[in-house]
Tab-separated table of C-alpha atoms in Angstrom:
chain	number	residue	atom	x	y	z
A	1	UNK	CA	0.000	0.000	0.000
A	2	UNK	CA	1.175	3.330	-0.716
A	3	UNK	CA	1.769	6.240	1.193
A	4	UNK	CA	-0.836	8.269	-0.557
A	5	UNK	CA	-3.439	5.759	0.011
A	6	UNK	CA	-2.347	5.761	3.683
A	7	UNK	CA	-3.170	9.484	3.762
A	8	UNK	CA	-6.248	9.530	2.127
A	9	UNK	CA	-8.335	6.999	4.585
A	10	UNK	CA	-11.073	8.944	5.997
A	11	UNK	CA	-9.773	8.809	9.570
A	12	UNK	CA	-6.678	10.210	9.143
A	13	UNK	CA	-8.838	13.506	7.762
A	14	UNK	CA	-11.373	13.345	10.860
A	15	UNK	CA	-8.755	13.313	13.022
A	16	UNK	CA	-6.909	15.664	11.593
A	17	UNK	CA	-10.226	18.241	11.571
A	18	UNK	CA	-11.050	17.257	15.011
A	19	UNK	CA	-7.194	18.444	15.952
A	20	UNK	CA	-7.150	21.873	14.657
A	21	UNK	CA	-10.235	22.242	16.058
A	22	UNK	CA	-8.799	21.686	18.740
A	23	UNK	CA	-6.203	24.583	18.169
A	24	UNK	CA	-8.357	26.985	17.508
A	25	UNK	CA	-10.396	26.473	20.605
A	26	UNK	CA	-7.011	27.414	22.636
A	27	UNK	CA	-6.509	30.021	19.752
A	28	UNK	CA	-9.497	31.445	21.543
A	29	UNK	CA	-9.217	31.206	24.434
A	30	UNK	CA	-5.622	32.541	24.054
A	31	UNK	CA	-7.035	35.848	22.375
A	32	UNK	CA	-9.619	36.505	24.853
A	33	UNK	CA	-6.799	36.101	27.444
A	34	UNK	CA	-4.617	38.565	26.120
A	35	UNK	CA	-7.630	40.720	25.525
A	36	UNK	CA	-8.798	41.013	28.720
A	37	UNK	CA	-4.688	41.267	29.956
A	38	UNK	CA	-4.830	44.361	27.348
A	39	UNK	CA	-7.768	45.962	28.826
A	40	UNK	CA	-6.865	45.460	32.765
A	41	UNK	CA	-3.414	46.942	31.830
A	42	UNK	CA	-4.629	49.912	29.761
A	43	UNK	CA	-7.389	51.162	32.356
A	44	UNK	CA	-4.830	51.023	35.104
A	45	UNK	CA	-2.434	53.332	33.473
A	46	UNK	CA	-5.499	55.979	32.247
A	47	UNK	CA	-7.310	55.983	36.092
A	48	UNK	CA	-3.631	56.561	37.085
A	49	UNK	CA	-2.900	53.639	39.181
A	50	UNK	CA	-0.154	53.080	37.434
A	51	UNK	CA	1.763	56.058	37.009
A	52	UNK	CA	3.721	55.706	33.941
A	53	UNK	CA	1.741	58.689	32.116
A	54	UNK	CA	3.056	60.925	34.799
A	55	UNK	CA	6.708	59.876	34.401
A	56	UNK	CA	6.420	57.155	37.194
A	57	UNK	CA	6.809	53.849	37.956
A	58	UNK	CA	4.922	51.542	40.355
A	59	UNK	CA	7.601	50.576	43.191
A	60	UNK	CA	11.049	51.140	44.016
A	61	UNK	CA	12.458	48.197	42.666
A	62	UNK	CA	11.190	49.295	39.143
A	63	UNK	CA	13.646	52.097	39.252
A	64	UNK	CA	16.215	50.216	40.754
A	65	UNK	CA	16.452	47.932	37.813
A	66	UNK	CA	16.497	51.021	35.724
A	67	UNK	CA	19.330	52.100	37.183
A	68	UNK	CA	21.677	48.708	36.867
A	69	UNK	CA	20.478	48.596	33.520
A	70	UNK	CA	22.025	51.975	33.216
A	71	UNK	CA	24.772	51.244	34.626
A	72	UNK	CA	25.846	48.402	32.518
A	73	UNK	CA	24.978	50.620	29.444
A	74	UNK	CA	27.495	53.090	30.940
A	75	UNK	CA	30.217	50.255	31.979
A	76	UNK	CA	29.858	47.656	29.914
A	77	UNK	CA	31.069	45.800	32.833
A	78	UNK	CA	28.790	42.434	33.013
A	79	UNK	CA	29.876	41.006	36.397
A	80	UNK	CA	29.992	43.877	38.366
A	81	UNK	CA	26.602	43.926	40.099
A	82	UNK	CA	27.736	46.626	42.642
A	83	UNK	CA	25.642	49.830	42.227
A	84	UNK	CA	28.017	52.444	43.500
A	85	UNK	CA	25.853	55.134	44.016
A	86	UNK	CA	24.238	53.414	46.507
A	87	UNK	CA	26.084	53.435	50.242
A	88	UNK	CA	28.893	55.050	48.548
A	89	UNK	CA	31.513	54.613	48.745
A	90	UNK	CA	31.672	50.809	48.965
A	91	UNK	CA	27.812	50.223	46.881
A	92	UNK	CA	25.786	47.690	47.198
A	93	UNK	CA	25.894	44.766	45.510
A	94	UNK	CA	22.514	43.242	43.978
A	95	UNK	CA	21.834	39.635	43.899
A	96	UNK	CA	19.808	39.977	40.466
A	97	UNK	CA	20.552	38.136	37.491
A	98	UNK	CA	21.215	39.626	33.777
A	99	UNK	CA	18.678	38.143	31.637
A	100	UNK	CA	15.866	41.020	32.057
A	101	UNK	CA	18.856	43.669	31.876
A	102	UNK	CA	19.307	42.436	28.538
A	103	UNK	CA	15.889	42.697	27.516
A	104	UNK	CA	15.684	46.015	28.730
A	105	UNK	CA	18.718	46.947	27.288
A	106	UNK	CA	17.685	45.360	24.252
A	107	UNK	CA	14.494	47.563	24.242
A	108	UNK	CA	15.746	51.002	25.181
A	109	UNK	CA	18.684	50.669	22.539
A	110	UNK	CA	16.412	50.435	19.400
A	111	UNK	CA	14.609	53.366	20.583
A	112	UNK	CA	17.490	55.096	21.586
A	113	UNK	CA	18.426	57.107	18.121
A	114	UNK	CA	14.908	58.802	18.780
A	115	UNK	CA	14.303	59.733	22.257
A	116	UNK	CA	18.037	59.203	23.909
A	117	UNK	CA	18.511	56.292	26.175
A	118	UNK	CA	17.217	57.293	29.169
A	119	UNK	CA	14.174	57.930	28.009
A	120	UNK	CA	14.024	54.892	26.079
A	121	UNK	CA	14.838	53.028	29.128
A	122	UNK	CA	12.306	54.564	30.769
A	123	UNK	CA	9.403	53.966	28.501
A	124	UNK	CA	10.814	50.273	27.447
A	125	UNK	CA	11.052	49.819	31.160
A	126	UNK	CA	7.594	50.595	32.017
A	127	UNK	CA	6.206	48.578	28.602
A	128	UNK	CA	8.202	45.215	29.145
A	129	UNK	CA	6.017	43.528	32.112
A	130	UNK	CA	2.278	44.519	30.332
A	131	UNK	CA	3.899	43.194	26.750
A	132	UNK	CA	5.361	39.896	28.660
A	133	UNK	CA	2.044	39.078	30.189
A	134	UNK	CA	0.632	38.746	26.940
Protein backbone atom coordinates (compact mmCIF):
# COMPACT_ATOMS: atom_id res chain seq x y z
CA UNK A 1 0.00 0.00 0.00
CA UNK A 2 1.17 3.33 -0.72
CA UNK A 3 1.77 6.24 1.19
CA UNK A 4 -0.84 8.27 -0.56
CA UNK A 5 -3.44 5.76 0.01
CA UNK A 6 -2.35 5.76 3.68
CA UNK A 7 -3.17 9.48 3.76
CA UNK A 8 -6.25 9.53 2.13
CA UNK A 9 -8.33 7.00 4.59
CA UNK A 10 -11.07 8.94 6.00
CA UNK A 11 -9.77 8.81 9.57
CA UNK A 12 -6.68 10.21 9.14
CA UNK A 13 -8.84 13.51 7.76
CA UNK A 14 -11.37 13.35 10.86
CA UNK A 15 -8.76 13.31 13.02
CA UNK A 16 -6.91 15.66 11.59
CA UNK A 17 -10.23 18.24 11.57
CA UNK A 18 -11.05 17.26 15.01
CA UNK A 19 -7.19 18.44 15.95
CA UNK A 20 -7.15 21.87 14.66
CA UNK A 21 -10.23 22.24 16.06
CA UNK A 22 -8.80 21.69 18.74
CA UNK A 23 -6.20 24.58 18.17
CA UNK A 24 -8.36 26.99 17.51
CA UNK A 25 -10.40 26.47 20.60
CA UNK A 26 -7.01 27.41 22.64
CA UNK A 27 -6.51 30.02 19.75
CA UNK A 28 -9.50 31.44 21.54
CA UNK A 29 -9.22 31.21 24.43
CA UNK A 30 -5.62 32.54 24.05
CA UNK A 31 -7.04 35.85 22.38
CA UNK A 32 -9.62 36.51 24.85
CA UNK A 33 -6.80 36.10 27.44
CA UNK A 34 -4.62 38.57 26.12
CA UNK A 35 -7.63 40.72 25.52
CA UNK A 36 -8.80 41.01 28.72
CA UNK A 37 -4.69 41.27 29.96
CA UNK A 38 -4.83 44.36 27.35
CA UNK A 39 -7.77 45.96 28.83
CA UNK A 40 -6.87 45.46 32.77
CA UNK A 41 -3.41 46.94 31.83
CA UNK A 42 -4.63 49.91 29.76
CA UNK A 43 -7.39 51.16 32.36
CA UNK A 44 -4.83 51.02 35.10
CA UNK A 45 -2.43 53.33 33.47
CA UNK A 46 -5.50 55.98 32.25
CA UNK A 47 -7.31 55.98 36.09
CA UNK A 48 -3.63 56.56 37.09
CA UNK A 49 -2.90 53.64 39.18
CA UNK A 50 -0.15 53.08 37.43
CA UNK A 51 1.76 56.06 37.01
CA UNK A 52 3.72 55.71 33.94
CA UNK A 53 1.74 58.69 32.12
CA UNK A 54 3.06 60.92 34.80
CA UNK A 55 6.71 59.88 34.40
CA UNK A 56 6.42 57.15 37.19
CA UNK A 57 6.81 53.85 37.96
CA UNK A 58 4.92 51.54 40.36
CA UNK A 59 7.60 50.58 43.19
CA UNK A 60 11.05 51.14 44.02
CA UNK A 61 12.46 48.20 42.67
CA UNK A 62 11.19 49.29 39.14
CA UNK A 63 13.65 52.10 39.25
CA UNK A 64 16.22 50.22 40.75
CA UNK A 65 16.45 47.93 37.81
CA UNK A 66 16.50 51.02 35.72
CA UNK A 67 19.33 52.10 37.18
CA UNK A 68 21.68 48.71 36.87
CA UNK A 69 20.48 48.60 33.52
CA UNK A 70 22.03 51.97 33.22
CA UNK A 71 24.77 51.24 34.63
CA UNK A 72 25.85 48.40 32.52
CA UNK A 73 24.98 50.62 29.44
CA UNK A 74 27.50 53.09 30.94
CA UNK A 75 30.22 50.26 31.98
CA UNK A 76 29.86 47.66 29.91
CA UNK A 77 31.07 45.80 32.83
CA UNK A 78 28.79 42.43 33.01
CA UNK A 79 29.88 41.01 36.40
CA UNK A 80 29.99 43.88 38.37
CA UNK A 81 26.60 43.93 40.10
CA UNK A 82 27.74 46.63 42.64
CA UNK A 83 25.64 49.83 42.23
CA UNK A 84 28.02 52.44 43.50
CA UNK A 85 25.85 55.13 44.02
CA UNK A 86 24.24 53.41 46.51
CA UNK A 87 26.08 53.44 50.24
CA UNK A 88 28.89 55.05 48.55
CA UNK A 89 31.51 54.61 48.75
CA UNK A 90 31.67 50.81 48.96
CA UNK A 91 27.81 50.22 46.88
CA UNK A 92 25.79 47.69 47.20
CA UNK A 93 25.89 44.77 45.51
CA UNK A 94 22.51 43.24 43.98
CA UNK A 95 21.83 39.63 43.90
CA UNK A 96 19.81 39.98 40.47
CA UNK A 97 20.55 38.14 37.49
CA UNK A 98 21.22 39.63 33.78
CA UNK A 99 18.68 38.14 31.64
CA UNK A 100 15.87 41.02 32.06
CA UNK A 101 18.86 43.67 31.88
CA UNK A 102 19.31 42.44 28.54
CA UNK A 103 15.89 42.70 27.52
CA UNK A 104 15.68 46.02 28.73
CA UNK A 105 18.72 46.95 27.29
CA UNK A 106 17.68 45.36 24.25
CA UNK A 107 14.49 47.56 24.24
CA UNK A 108 15.75 51.00 25.18
CA UNK A 109 18.68 50.67 22.54
CA UNK A 110 16.41 50.44 19.40
CA UNK A 111 14.61 53.37 20.58
CA UNK A 112 17.49 55.10 21.59
CA UNK A 113 18.43 57.11 18.12
CA UNK A 114 14.91 58.80 18.78
CA UNK A 115 14.30 59.73 22.26
CA UNK A 116 18.04 59.20 23.91
CA UNK A 117 18.51 56.29 26.18
CA UNK A 118 17.22 57.29 29.17
CA UNK A 119 14.17 57.93 28.01
CA UNK A 120 14.02 54.89 26.08
CA UNK A 121 14.84 53.03 29.13
CA UNK A 122 12.31 54.56 30.77
CA UNK A 123 9.40 53.97 28.50
CA UNK A 124 10.81 50.27 27.45
CA UNK A 125 11.05 49.82 31.16
CA UNK A 126 7.59 50.60 32.02
CA UNK A 127 6.21 48.58 28.60
CA UNK A 128 8.20 45.21 29.15
CA UNK A 129 6.02 43.53 32.11
CA UNK A 130 2.28 44.52 30.33
CA UNK A 131 3.90 43.19 26.75
CA UNK A 132 5.36 39.90 28.66
CA UNK A 133 2.04 39.08 30.19
CA UNK A 134 0.63 38.75 26.94
Amino acid sequence: MSSSRKLARPGWAHAAKRLSTAEAGIALAILIASLIAIATQTSLVIRGIVPTLEGGLVDTDDYLCLVRVEHLWQTGAWFDSVIPRIDPPTGLALHWTRPMDVLLMAGALLATPLVGFRSALFWWGSLVSPVLLI
